[in-house]
PDB file of C-alpha atoms in Angstrom:
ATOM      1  CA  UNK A  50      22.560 -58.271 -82.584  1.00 46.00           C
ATOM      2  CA  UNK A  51      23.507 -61.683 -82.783  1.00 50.00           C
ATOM      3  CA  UNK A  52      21.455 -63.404 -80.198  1.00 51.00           C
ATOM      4  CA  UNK A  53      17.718 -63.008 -78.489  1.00 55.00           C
ATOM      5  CA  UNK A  54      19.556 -62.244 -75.175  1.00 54.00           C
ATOM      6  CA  UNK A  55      21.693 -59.443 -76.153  1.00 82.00           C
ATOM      7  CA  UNK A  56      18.519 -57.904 -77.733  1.00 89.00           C
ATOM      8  CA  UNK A  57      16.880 -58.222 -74.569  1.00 92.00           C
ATOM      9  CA  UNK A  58      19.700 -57.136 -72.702  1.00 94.00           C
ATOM     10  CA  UNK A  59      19.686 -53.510 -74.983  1.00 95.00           C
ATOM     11  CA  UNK A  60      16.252 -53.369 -74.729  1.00 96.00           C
ATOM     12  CA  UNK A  61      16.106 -53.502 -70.799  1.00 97.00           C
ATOM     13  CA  UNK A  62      18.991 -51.001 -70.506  1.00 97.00           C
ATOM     14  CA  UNK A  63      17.331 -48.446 -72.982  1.00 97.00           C
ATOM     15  CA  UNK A  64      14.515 -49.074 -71.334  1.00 98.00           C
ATOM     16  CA  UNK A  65      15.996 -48.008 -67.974  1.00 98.00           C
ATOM     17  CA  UNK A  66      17.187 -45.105 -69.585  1.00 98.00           C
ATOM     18  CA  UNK A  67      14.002 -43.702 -70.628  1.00 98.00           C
ATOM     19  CA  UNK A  68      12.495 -44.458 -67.250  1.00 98.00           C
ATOM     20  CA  UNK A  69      15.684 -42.580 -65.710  1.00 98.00           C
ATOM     21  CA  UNK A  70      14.864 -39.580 -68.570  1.00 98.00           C
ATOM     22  CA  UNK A  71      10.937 -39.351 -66.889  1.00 98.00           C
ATOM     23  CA  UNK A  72      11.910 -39.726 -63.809  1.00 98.00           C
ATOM     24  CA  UNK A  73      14.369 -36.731 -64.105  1.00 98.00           C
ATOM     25  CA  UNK A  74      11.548 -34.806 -65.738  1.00 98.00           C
ATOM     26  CA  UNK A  75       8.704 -35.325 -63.780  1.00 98.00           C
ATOM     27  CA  UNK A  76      11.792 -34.507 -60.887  1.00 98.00           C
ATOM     28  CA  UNK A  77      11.134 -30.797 -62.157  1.00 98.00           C
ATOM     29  CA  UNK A  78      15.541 -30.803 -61.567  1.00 97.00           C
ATOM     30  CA  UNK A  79      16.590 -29.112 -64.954  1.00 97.00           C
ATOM     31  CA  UNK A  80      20.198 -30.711 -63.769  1.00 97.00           C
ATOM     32  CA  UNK A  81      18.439 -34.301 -62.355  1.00 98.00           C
ATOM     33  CA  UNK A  82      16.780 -34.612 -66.115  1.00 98.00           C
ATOM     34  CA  UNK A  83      19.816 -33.659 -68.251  1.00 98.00           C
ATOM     35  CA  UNK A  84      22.003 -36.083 -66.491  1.00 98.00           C
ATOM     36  CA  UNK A  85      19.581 -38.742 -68.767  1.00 98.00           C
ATOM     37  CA  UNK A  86      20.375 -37.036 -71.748  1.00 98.00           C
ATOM     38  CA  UNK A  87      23.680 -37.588 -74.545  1.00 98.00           C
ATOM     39  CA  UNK A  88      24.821 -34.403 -76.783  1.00 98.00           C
ATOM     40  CA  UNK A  89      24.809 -33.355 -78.517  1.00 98.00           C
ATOM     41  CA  UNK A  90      21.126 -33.204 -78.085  1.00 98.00           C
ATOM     42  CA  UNK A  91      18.315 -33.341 -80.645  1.00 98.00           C
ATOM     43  CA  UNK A  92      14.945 -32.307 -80.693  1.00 97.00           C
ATOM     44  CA  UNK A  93      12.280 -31.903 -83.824  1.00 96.00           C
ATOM     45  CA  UNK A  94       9.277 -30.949 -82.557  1.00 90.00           C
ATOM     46  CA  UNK A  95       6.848 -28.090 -84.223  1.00 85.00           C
ATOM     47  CA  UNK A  96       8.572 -27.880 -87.532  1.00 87.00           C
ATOM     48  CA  UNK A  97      11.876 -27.131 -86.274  1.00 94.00           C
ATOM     49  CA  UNK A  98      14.958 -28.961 -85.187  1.00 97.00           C
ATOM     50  CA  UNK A  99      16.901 -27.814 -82.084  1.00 96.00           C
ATOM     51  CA  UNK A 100      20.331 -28.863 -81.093  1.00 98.00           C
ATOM     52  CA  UNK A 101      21.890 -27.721 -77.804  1.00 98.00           C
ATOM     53  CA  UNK A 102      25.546 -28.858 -77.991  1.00 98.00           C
ATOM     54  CA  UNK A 103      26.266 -29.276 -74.423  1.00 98.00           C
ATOM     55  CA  UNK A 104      24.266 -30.060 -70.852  1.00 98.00           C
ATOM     56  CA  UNK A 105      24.973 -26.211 -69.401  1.00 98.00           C
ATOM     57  CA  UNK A 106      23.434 -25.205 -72.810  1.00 97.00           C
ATOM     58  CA  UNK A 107      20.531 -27.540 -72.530  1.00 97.00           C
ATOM     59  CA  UNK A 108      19.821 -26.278 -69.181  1.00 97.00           C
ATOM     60  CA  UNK A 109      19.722 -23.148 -69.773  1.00 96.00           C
ATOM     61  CA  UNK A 110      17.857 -23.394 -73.116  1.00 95.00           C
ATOM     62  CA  UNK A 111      15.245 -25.577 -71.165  1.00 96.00           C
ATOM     63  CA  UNK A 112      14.439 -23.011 -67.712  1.00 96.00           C
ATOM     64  CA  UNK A 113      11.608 -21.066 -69.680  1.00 95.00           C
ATOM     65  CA  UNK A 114      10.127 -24.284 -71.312  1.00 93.00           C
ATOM     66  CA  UNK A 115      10.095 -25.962 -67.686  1.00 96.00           C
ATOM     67  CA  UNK A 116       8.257 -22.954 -65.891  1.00 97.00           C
ATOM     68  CA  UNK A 117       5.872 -22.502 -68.886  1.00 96.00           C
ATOM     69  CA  UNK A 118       5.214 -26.214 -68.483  1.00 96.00           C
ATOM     70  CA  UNK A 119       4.359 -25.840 -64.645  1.00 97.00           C
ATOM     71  CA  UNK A 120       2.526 -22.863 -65.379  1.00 97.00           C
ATOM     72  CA  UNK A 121       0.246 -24.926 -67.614  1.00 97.00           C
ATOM     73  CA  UNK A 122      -1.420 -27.036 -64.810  1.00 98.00           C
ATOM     74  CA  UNK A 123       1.425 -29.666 -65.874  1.00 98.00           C
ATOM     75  CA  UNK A 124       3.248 -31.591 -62.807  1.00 98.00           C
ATOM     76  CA  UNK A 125       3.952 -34.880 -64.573  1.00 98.00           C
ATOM     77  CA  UNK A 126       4.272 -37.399 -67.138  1.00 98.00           C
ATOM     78  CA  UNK A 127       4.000 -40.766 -68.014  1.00 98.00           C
ATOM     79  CA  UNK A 128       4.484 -43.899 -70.914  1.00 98.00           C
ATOM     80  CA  UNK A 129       1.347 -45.109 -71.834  1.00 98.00           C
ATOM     81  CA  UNK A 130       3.187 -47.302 -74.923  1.00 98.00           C
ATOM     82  CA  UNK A 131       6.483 -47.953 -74.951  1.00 98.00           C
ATOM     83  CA  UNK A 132       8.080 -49.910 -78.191  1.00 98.00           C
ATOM     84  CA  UNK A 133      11.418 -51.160 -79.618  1.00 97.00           C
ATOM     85  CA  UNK A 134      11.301 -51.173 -83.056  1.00 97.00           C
ATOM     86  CA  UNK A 135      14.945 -51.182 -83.565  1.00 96.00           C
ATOM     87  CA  UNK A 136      17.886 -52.012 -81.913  1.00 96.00           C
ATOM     88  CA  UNK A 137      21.848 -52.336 -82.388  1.00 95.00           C
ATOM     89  CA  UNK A 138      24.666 -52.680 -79.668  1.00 94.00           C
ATOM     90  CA  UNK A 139      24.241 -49.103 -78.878  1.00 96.00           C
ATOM     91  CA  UNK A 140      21.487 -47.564 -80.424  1.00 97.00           C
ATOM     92  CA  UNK A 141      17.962 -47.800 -79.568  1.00 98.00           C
ATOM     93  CA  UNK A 142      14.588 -46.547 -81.352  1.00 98.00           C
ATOM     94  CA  UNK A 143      11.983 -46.195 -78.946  1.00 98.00           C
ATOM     95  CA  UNK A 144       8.178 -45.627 -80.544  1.00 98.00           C
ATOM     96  CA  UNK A 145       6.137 -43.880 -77.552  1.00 98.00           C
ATOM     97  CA  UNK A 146       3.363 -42.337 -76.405  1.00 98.00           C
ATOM     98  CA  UNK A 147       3.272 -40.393 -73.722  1.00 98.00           C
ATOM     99  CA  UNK A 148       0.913 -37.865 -71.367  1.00 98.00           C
ATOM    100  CA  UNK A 149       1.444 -35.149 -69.707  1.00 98.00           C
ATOM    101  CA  UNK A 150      -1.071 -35.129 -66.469  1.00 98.00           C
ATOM    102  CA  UNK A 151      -2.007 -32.422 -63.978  1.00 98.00           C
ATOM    103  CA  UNK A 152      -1.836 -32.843 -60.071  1.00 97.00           C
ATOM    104  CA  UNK A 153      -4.573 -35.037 -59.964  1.00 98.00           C
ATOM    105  CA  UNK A 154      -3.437 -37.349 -62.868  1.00 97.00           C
ATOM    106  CA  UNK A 155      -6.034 -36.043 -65.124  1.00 98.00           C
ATOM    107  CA  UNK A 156      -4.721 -36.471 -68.828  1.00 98.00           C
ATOM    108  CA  UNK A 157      -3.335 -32.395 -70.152  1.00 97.00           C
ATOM    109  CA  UNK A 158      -2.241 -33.790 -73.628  1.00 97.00           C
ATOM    110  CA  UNK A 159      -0.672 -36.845 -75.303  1.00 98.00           C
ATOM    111  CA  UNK A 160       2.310 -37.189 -77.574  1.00 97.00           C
ATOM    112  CA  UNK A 161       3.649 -39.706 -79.767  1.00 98.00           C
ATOM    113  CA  UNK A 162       6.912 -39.547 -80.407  1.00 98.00           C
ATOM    114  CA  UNK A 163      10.657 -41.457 -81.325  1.00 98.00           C
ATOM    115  CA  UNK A 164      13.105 -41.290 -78.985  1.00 98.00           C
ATOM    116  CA  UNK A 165      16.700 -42.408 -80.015  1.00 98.00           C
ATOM    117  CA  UNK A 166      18.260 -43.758 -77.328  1.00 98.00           C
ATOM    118  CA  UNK A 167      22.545 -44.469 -77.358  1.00 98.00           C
ATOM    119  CA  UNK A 168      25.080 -45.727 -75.551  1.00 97.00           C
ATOM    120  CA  UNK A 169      27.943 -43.133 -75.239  1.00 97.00           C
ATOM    121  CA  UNK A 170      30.907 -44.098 -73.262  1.00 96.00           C
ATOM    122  CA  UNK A 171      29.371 -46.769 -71.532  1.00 95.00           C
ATOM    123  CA  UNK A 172      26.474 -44.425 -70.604  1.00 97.00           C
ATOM    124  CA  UNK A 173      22.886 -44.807 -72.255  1.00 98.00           C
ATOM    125  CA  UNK A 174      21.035 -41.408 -72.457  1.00 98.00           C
ATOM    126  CA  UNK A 175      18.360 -40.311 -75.042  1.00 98.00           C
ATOM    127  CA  UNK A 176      19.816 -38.435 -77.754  1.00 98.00           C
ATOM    128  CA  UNK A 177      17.011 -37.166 -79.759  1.00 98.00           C
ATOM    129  CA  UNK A 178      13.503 -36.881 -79.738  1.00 98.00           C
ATOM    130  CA  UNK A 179      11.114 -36.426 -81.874  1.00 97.00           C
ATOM    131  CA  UNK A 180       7.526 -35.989 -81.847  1.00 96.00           C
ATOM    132  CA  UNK A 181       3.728 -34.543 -82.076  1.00 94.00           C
ATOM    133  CA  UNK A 182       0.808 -33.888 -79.953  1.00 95.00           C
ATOM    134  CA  UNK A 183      -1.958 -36.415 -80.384  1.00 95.00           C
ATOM    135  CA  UNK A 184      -4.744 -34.601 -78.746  1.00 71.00           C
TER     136      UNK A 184
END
């Protein structure tokens, strides 16, 4: 980065990028949600690190985890903190937290988490995540 506005100018489109990633989620569209997402993808969560090569993998990787999600009272979530700790040209590290919420927006659990967010052909996705529940 070589000047304040190009960091700002990364930082809103990385931004809009993880917005475009909760939208797609909270959309409950496997397809919708993986359109936000680069591959290969990444994801360390629970002591383990999962890569799904491809977005017909990730999809249908991700079917059981979506339903079990649903089936926990879960309909939505949402950025509580949202951070930019680093950023290049086209790579992003975004420090969140996050909650998952029921119907009524009452608070299921909260995460904190790193998302790497990159530019890939012009297109900025998320790439990886990883992260813990909080409570």
């Amino acid at each position: 980065m070589t000047a304040d506005r190009d960091f700002a100018a990364v930082t809103k489109e990385a931004r809009a990028a993880l917005d475009a990633f909760l939208d797609g989620l909270n959309s409950h569209d496997l397809a919708q949600w993986t359109a936000t997402l680069n591959f290969p993808q990444i994801r360390v969560h629970e002591g383990a690190v999962t890569v799904w090569d491809d977005p017909e993998e990730y999809i249908r990787a991700s079917q059981a985890e979506l339903e079990a999600l649903l089936a926990s009272g879960w309909r939505r979530s949402a950025w509580d903190e949202v951070a930019f700790p680093q950023v290049s040209d086209d790579q992003v590290h975004a420090a969140v937290r996050f909650s998952r919420l029921d119907a009524e927006g009452r608070r299921l659990a909260v995460f904190d988490s790193v998302y790497v967010v990159t530019r890939q052909d012009g297109k900025w996705g998320v790439l990886a995540r990883i992260g813990y529940e909080v409570s």
